[in-house]
mmCIF file as Biopython writes it, N, C-alpha, C and O atoms, coordinates in Angstrom:
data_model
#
loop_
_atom_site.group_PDB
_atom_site.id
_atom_site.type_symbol
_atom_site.label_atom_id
_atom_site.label_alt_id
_atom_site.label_comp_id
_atom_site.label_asym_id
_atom_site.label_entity_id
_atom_site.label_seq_id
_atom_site.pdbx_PDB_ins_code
_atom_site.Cartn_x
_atom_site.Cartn_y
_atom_site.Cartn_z
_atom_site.occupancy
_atom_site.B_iso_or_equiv
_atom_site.auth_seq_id
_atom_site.auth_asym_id
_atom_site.pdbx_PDB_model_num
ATOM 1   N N  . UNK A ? 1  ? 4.743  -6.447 2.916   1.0 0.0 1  A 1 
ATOM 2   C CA . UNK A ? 1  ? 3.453  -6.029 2.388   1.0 0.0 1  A 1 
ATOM 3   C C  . UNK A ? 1  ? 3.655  -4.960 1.331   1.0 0.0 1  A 1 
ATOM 4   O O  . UNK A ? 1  ? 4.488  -4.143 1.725   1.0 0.0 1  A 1 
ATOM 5   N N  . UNK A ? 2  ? 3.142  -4.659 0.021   1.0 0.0 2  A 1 
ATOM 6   C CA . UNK A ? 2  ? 2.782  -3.964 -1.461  1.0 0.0 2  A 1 
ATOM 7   C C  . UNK A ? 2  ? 1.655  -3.562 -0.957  1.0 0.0 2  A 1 
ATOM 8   O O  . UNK A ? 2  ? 0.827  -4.304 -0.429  1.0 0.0 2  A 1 
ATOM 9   N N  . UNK A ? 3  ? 1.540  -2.068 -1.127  1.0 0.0 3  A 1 
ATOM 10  C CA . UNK A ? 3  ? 0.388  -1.553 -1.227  1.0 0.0 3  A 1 
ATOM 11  C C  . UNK A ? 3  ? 0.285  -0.841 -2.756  1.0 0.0 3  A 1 
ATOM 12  O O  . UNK A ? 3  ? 0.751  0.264  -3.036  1.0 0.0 3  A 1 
ATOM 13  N N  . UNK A ? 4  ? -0.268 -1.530 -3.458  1.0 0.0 4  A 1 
ATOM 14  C CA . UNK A ? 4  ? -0.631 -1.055 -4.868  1.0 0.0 4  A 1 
ATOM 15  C C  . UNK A ? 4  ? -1.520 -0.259 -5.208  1.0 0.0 4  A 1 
ATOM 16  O O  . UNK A ? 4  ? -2.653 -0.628 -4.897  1.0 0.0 4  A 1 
ATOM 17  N N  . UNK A ? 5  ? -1.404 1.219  -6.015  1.0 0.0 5  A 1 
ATOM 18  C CA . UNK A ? 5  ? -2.845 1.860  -6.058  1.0 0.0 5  A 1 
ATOM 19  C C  . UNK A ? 5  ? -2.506 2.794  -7.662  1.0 0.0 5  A 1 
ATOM 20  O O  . UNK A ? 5  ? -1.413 3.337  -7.823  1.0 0.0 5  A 1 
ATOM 21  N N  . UNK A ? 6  ? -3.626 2.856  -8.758  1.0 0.0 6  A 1 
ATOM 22  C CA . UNK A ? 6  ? -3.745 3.390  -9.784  1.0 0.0 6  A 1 
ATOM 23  C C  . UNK A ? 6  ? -3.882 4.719  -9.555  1.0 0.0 6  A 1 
ATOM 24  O O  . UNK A ? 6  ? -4.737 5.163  -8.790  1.0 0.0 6  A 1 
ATOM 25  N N  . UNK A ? 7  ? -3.053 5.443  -10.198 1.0 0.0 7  A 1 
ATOM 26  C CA . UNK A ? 7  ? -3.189 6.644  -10.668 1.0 0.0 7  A 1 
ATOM 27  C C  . UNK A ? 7  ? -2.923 7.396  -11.951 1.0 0.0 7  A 1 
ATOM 28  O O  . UNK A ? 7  ? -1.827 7.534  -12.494 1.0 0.0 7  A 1 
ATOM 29  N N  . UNK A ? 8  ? -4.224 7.915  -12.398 1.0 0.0 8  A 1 
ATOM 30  C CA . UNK A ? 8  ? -4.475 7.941  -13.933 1.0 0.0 8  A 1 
ATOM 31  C C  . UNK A ? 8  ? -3.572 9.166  -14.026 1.0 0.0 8  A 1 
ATOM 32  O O  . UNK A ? 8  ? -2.767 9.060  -14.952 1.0 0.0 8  A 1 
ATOM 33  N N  . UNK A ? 9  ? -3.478 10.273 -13.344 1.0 0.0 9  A 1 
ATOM 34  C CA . UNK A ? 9  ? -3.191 11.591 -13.412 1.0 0.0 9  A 1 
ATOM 35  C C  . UNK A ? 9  ? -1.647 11.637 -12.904 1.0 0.0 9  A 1 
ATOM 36  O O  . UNK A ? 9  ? -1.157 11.435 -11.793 1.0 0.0 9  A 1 
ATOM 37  N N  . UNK A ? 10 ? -0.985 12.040 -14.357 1.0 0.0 10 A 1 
ATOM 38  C CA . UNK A ? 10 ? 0.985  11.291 -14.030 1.0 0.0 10 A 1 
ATOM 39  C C  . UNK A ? 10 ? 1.295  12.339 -13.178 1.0 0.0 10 A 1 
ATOM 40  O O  . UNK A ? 10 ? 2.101  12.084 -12.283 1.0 0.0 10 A 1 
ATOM 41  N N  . UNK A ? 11 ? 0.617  14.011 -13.287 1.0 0.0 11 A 1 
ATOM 42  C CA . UNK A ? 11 ? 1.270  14.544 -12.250 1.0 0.0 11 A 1 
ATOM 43  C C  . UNK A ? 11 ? 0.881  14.269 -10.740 1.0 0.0 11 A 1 
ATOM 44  O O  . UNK A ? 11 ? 1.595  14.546 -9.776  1.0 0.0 11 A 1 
ATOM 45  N N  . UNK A ? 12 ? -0.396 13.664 -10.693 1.0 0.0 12 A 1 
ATOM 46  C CA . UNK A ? 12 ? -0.729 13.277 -9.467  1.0 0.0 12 A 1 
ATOM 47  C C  . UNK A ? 12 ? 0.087  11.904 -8.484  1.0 0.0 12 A 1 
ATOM 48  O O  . UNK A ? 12 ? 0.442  11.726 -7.319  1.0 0.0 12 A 1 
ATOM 49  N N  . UNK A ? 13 ? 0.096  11.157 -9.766  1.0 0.0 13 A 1 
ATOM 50  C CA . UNK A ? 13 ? 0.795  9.676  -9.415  1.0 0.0 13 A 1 
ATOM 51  C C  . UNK A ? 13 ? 2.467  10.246 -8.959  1.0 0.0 13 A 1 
ATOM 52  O O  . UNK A ? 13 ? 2.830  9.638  -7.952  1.0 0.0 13 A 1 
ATOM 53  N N  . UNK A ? 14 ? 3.501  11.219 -9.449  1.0 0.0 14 A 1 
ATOM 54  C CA . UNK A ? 14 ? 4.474  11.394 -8.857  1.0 0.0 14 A 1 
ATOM 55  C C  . UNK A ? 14 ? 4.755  12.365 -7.776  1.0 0.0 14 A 1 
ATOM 56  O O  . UNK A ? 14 ? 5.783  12.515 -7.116  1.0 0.0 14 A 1 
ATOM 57  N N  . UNK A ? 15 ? 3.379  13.127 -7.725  1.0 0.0 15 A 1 
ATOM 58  C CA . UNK A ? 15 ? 3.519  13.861 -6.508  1.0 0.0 15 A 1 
ATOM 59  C C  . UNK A ? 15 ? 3.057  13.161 -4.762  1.0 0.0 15 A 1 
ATOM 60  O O  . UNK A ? 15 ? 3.205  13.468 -3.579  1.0 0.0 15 A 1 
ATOM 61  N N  . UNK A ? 16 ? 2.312  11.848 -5.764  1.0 0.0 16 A 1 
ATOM 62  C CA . UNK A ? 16 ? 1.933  10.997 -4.235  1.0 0.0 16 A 1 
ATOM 63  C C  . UNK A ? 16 ? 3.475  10.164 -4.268  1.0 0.0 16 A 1 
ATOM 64  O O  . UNK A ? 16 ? 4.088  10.239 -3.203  1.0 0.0 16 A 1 
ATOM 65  N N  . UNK A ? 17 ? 4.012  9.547  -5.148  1.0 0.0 17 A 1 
ATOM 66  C CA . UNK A ? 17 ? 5.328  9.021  -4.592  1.0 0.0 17 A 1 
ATOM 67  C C  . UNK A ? 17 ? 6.367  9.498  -4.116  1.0 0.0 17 A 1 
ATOM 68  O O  . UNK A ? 17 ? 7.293  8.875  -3.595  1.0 0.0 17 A 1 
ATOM 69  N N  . UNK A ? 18 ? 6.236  10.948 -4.318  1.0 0.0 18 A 1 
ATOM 70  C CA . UNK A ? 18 ? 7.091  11.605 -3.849  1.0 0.0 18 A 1 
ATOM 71  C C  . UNK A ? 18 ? 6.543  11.793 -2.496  1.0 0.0 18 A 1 
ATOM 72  O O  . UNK A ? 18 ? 7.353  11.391 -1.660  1.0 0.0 18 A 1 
ATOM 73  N N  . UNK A ? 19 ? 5.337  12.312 -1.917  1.0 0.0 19 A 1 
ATOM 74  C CA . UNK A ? 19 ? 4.592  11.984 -0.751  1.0 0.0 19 A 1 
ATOM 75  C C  . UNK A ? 19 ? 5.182  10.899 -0.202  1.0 0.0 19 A 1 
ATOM 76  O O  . UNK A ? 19 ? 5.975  10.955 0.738   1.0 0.0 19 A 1 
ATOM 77  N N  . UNK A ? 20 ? 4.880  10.059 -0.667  1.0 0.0 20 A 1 
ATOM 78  C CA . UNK A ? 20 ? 5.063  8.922  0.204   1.0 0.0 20 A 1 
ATOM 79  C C  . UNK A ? 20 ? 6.322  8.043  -0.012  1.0 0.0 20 A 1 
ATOM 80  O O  . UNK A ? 20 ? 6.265  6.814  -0.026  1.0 0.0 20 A 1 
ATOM 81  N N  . UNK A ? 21 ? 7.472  8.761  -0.182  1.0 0.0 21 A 1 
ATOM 82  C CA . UNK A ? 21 ? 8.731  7.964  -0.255  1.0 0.0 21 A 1 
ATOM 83  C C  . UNK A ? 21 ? 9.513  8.097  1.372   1.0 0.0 21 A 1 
ATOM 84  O O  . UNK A ? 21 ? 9.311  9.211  1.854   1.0 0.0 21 A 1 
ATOM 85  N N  . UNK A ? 22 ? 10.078 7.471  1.980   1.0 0.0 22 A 1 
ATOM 86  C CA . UNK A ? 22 ? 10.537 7.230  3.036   1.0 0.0 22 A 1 
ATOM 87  C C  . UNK A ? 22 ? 11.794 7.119  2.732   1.0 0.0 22 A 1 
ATOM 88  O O  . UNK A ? 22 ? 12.109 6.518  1.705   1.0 0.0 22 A 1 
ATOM 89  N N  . UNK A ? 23 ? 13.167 7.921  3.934   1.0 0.0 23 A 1 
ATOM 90  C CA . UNK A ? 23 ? 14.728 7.901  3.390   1.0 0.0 23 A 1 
ATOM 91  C C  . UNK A ? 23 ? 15.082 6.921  2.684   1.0 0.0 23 A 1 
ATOM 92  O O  . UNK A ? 23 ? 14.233 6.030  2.714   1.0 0.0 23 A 1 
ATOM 93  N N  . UNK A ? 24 ? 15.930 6.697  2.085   1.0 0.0 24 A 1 
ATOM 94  C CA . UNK A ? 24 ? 16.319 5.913  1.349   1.0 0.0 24 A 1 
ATOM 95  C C  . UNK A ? 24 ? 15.530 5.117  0.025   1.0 0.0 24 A 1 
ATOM 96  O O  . UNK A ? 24 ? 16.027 4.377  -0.825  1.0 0.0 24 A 1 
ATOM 97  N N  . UNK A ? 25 ? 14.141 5.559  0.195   1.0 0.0 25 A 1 
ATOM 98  C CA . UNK A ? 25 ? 13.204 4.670  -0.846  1.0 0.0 25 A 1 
ATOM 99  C C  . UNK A ? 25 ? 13.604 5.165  -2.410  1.0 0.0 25 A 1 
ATOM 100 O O  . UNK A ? 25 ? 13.870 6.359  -2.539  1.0 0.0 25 A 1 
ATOM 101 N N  . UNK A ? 26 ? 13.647 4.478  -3.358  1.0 0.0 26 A 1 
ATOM 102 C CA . UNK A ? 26 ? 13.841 4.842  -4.638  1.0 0.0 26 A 1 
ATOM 103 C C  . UNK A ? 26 ? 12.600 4.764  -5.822  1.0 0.0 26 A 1 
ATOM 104 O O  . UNK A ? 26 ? 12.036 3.707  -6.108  1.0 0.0 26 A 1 
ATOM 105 N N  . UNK A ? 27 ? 12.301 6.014  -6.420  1.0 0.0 27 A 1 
ATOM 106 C CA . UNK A ? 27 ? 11.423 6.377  -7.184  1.0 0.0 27 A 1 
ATOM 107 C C  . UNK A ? 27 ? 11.590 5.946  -8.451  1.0 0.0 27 A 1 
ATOM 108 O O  . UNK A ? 27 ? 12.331 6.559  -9.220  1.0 0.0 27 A 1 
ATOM 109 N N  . UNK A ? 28 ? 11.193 5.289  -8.670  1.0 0.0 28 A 1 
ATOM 110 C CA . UNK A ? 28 ? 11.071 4.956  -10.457 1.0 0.0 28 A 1 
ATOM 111 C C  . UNK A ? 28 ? 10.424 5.382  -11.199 1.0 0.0 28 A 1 
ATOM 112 O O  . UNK A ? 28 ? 9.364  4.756  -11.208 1.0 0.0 28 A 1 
ATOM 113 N N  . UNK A ? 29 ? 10.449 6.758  -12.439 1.0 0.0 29 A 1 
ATOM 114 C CA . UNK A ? 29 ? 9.362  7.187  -12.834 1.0 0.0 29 A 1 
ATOM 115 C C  . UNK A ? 29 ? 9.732  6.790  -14.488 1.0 0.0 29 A 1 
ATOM 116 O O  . UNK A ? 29 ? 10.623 7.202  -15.230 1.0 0.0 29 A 1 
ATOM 117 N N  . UNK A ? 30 ? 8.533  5.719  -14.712 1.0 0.0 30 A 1 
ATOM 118 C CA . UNK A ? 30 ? 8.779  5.325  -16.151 1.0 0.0 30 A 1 
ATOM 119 C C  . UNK A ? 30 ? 7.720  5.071  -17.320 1.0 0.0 30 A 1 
ATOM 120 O O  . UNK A ? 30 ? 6.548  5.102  -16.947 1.0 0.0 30 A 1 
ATOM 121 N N  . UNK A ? 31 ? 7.911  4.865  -18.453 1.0 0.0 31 A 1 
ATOM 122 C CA . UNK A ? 31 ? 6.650  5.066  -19.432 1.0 0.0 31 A 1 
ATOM 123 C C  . UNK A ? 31 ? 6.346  6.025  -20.316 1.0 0.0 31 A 1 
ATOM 124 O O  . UNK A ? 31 ? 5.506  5.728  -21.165 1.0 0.0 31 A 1 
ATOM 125 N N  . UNK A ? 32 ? 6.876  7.247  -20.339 1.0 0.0 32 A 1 
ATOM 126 C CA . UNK A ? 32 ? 6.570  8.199  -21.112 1.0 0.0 32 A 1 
ATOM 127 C C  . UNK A ? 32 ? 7.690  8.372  -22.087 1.0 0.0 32 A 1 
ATOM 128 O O  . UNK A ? 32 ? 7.242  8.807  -23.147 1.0 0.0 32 A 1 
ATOM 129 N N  . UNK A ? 33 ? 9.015  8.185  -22.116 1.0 0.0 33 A 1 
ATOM 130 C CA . UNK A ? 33 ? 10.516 8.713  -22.266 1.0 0.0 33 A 1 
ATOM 131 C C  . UNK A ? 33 ? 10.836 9.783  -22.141 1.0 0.0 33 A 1 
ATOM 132 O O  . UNK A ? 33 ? 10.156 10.454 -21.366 1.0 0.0 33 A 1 
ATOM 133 N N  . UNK A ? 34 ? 12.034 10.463 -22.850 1.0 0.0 34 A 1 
ATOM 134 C CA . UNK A ? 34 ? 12.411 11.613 -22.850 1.0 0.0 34 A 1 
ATOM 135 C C  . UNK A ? 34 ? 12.478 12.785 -23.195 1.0 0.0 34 A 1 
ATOM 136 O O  . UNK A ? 34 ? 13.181 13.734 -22.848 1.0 0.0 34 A 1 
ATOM 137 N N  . UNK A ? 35 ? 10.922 12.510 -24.597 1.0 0.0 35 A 1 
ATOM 138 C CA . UNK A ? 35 ? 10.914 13.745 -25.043 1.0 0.0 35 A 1 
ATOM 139 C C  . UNK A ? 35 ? 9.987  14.959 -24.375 1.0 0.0 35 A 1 
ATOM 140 O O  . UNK A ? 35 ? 8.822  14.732 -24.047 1.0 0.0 35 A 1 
ATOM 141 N N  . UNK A ? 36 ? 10.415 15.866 -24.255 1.0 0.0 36 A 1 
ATOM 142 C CA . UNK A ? 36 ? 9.318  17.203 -23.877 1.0 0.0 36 A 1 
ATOM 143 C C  . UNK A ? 36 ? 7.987  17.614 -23.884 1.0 0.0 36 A 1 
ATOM 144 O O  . UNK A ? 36 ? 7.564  18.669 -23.411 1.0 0.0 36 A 1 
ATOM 145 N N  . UNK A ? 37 ? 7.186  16.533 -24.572 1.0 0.0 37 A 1 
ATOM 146 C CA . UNK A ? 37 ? 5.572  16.344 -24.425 1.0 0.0 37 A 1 
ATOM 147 C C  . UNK A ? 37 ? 5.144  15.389 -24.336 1.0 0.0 37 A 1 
ATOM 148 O O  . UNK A ? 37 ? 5.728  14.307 -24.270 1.0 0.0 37 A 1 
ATOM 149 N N  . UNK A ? 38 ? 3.961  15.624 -24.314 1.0 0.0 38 A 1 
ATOM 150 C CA . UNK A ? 38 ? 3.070  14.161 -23.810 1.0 0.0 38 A 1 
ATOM 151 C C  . UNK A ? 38 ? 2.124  13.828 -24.615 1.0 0.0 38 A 1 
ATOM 152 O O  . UNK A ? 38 ? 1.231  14.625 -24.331 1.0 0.0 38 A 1 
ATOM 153 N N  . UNK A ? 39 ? 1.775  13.210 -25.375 1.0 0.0 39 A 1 
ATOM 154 C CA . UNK A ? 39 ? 0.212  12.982 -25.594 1.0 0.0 39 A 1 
ATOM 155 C C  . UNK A ? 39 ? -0.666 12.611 -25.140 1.0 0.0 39 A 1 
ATOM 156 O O  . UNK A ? 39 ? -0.708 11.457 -24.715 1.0 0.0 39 A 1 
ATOM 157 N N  . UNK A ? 40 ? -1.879 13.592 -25.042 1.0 0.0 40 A 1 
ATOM 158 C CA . UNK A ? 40 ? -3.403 13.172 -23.955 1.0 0.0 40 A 1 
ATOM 159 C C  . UNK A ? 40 ? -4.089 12.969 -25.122 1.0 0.0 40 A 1 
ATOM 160 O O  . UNK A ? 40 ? -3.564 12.972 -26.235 1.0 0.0 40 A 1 
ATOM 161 N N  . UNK A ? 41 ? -5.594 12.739 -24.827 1.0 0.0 41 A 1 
ATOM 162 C CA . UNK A ? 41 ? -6.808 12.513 -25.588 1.0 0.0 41 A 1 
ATOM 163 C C  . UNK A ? 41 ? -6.648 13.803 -25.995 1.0 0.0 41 A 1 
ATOM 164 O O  . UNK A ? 41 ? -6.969 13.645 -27.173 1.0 0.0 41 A 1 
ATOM 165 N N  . UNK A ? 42 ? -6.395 14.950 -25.901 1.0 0.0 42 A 1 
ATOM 166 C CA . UNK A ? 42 ? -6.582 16.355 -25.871 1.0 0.0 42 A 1 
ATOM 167 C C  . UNK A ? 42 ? -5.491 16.940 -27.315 1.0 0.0 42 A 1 
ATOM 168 O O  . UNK A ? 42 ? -5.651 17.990 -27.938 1.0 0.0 42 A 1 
ATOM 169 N N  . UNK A ? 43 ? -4.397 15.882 -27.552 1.0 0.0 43 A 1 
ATOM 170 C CA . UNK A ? 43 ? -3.658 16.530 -28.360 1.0 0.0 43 A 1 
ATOM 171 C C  . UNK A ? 43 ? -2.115 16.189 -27.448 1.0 0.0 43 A 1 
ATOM 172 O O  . UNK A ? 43 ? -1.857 15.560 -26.421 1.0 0.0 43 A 1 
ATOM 173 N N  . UNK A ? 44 ? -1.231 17.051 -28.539 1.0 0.0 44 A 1 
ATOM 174 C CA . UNK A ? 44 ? 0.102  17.240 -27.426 1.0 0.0 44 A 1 
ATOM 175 C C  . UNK A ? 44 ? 0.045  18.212 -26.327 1.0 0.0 44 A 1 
ATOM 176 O O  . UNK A ? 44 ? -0.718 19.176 -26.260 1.0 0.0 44 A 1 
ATOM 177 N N  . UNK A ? 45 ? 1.110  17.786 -25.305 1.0 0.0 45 A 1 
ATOM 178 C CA . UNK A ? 45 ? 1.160  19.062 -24.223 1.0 0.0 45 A 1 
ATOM 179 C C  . UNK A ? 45 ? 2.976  18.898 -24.168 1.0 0.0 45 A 1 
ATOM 180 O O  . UNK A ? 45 ? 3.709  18.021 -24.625 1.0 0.0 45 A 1 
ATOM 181 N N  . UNK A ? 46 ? 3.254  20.070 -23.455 1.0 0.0 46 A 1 
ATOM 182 C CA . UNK A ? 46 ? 4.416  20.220 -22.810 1.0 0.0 46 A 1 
ATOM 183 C C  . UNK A ? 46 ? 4.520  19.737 -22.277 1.0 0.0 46 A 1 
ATOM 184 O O  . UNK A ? 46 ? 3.434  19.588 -21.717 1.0 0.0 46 A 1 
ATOM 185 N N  . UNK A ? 47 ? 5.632  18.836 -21.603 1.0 0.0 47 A 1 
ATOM 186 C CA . UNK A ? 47 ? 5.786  17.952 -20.562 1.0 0.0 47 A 1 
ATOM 187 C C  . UNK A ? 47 ? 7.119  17.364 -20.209 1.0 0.0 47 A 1 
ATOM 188 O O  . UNK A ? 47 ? 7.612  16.730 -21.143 1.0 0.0 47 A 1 
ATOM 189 N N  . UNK A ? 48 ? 7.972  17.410 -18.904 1.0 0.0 48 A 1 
ATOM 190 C CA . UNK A ? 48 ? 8.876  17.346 -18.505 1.0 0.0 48 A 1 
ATOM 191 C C  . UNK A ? 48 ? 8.908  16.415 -17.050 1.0 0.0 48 A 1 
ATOM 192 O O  . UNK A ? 48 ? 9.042  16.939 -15.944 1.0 0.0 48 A 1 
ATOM 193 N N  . UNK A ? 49 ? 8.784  15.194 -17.232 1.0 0.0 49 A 1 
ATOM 194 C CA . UNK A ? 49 ? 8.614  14.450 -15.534 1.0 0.0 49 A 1 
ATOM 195 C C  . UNK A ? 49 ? 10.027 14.899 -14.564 1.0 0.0 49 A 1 
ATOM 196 O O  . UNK A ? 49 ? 10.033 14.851 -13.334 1.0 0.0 49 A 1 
ATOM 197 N N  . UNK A ? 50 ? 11.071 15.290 -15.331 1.0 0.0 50 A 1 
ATOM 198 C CA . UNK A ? 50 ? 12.040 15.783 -14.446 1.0 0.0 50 A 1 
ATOM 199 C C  . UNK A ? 50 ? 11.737 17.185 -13.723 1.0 0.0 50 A 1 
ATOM 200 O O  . UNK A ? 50 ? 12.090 17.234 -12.544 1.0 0.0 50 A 1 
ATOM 201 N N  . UNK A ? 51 ? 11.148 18.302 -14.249 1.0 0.0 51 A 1 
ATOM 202 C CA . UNK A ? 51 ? 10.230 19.312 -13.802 1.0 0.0 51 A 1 
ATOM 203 C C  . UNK A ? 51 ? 9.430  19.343 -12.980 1.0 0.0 51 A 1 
ATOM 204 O O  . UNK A ? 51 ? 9.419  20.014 -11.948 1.0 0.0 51 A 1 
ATOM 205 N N  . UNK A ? 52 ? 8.638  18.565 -13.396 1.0 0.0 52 A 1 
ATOM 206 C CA . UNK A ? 52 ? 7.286  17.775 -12.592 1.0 0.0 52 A 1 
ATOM 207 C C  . UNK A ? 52 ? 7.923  17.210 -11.113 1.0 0.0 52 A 1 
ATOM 208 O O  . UNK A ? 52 ? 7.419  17.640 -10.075 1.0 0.0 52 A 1 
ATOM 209 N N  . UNK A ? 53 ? 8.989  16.281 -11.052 1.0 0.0 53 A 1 
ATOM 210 C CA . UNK A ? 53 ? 9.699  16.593 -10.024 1.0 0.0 53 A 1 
ATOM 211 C C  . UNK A ? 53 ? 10.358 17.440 -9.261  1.0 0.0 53 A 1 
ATOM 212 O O  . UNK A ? 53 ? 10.541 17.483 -8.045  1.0 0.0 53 A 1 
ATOM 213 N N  . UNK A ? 54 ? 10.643 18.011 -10.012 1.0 0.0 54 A 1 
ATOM 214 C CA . UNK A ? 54 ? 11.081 19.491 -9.320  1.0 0.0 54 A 1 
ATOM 215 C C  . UNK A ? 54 ? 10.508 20.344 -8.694  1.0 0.0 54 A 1 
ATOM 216 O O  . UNK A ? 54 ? 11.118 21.062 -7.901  1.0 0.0 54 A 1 
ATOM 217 N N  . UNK A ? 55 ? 8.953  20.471 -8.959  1.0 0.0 55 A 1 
ATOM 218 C CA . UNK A ? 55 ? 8.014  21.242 -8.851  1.0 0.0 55 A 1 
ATOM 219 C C  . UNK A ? 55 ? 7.227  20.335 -7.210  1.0 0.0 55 A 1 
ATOM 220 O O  . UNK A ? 55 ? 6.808  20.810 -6.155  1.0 0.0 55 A 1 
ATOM 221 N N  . UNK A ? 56 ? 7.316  19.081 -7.656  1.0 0.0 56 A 1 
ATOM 222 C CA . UNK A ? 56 ? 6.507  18.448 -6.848  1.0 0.0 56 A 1 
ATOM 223 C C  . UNK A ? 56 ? 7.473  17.773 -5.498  1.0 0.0 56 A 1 
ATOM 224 O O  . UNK A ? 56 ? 6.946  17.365 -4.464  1.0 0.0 56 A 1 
ATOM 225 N N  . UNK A ? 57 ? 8.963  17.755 -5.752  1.0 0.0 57 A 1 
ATOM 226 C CA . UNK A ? 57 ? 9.602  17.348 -3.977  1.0 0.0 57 A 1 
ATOM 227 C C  . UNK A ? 57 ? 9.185  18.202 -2.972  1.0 0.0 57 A 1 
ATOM 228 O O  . UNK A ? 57 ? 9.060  19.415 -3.139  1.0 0.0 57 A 1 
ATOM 229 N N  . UNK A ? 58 ? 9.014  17.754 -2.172  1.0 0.0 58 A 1 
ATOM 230 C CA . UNK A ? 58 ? 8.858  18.239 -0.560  1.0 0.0 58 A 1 
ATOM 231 C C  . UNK A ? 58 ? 10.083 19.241 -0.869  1.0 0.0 58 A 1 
ATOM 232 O O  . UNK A ? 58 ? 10.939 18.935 -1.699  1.0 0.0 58 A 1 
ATOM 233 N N  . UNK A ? 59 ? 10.114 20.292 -0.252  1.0 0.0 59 A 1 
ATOM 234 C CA . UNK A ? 59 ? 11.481 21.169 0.652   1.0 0.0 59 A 1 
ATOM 235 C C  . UNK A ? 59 ? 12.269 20.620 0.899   1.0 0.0 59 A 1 
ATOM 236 O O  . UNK A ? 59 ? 11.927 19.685 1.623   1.0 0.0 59 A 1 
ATOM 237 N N  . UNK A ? 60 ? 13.598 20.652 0.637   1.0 0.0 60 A 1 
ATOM 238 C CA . UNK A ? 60 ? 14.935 20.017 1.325   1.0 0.0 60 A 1 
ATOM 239 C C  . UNK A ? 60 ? 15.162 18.466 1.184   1.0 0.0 60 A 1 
ATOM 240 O O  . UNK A ? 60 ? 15.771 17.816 2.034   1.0 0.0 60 A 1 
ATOM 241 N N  . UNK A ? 61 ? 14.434 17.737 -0.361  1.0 0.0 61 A 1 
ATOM 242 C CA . UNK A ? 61 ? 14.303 16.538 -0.973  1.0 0.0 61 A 1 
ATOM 243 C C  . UNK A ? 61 ? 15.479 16.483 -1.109  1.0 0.0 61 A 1 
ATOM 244 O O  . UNK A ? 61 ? 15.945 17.581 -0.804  1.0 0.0 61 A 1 
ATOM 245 N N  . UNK A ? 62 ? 16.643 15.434 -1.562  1.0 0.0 62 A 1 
ATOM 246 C CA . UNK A ? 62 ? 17.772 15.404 -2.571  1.0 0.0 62 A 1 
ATOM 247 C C  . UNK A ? 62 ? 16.976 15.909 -3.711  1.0 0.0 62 A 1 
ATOM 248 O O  . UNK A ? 62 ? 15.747 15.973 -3.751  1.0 0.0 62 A 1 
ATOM 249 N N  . UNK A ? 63 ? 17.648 16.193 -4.454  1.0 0.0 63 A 1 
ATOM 250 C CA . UNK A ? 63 ? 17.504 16.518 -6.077  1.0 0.0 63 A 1 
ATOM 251 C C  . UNK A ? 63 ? 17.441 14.611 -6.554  1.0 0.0 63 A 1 
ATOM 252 O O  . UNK A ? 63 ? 17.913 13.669 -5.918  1.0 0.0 63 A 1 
ATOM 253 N N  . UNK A ? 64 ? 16.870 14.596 -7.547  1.0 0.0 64 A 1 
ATOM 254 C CA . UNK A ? 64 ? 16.554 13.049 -8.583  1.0 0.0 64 A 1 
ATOM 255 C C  . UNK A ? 64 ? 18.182 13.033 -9.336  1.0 0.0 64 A 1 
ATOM 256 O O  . UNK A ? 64 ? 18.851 13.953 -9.806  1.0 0.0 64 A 1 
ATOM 257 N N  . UNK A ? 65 ? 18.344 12.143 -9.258  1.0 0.0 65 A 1 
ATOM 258 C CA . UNK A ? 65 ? 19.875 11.258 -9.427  1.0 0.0 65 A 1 
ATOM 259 C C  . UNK A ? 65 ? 20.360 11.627 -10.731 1.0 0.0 65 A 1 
ATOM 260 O O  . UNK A ? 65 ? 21.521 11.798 -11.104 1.0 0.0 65 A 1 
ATOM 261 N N  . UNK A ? 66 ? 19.103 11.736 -11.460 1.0 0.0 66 A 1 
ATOM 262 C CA . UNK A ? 66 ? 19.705 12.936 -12.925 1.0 0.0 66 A 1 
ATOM 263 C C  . UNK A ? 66 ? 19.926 13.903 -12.877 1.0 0.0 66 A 1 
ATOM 264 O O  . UNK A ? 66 ? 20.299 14.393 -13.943 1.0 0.0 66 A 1 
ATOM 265 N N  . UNK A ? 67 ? 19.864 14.743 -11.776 1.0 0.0 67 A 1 
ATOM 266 C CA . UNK A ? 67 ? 19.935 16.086 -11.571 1.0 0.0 67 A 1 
ATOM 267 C C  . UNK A ? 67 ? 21.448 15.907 -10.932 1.0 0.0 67 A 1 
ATOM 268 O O  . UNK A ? 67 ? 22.331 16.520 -11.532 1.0 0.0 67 A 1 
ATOM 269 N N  . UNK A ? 68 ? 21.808 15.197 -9.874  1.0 0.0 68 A 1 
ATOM 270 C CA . UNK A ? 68 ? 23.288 15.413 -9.367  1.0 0.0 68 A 1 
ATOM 271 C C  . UNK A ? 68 ? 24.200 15.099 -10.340 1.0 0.0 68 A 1 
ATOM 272 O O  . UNK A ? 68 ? 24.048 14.797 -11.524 1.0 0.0 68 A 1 
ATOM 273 N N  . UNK A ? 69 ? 25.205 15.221 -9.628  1.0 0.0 69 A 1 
ATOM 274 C CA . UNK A ? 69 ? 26.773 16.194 -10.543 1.0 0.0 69 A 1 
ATOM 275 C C  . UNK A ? 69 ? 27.706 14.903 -10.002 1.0 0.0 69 A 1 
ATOM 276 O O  . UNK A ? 69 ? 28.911 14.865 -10.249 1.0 0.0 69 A 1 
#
């Protein structure tokens, strides 16, 4: 069973997958690339989804697979 669900708000959408990832599950966070901002309706912003992860793992997460050594 896929349980599929939209989320407009990217910091919201990776802080629920990060919520809801179970050992071993693997996160795919894709669509924006690699540069340092984002564009909204609003203009540019600062923006870092590797941060955004950082900010948003649970306590005592592994670190994201770009982050290890």
């Amino acid at each position: 069973n896929c349980q599929l669900s939209i989320v407009v708000d990217r910091r919201l959408a990776i802080k629920k997958a990060l919520q809801s990832a179970k050992p071993n599950d693997i996160i795919v966070i894709t669509g924006k690339g690699a540069e340092p901002w984002m564009m909204t309706k609003n203009g540019k912003i600062s923006w870092d989804d590797r941060e955004i992860v950082r900010q948003e793992s649970p306590p005592g997460a592994d670190p994201p697979l770009a982050e290890r050594n």
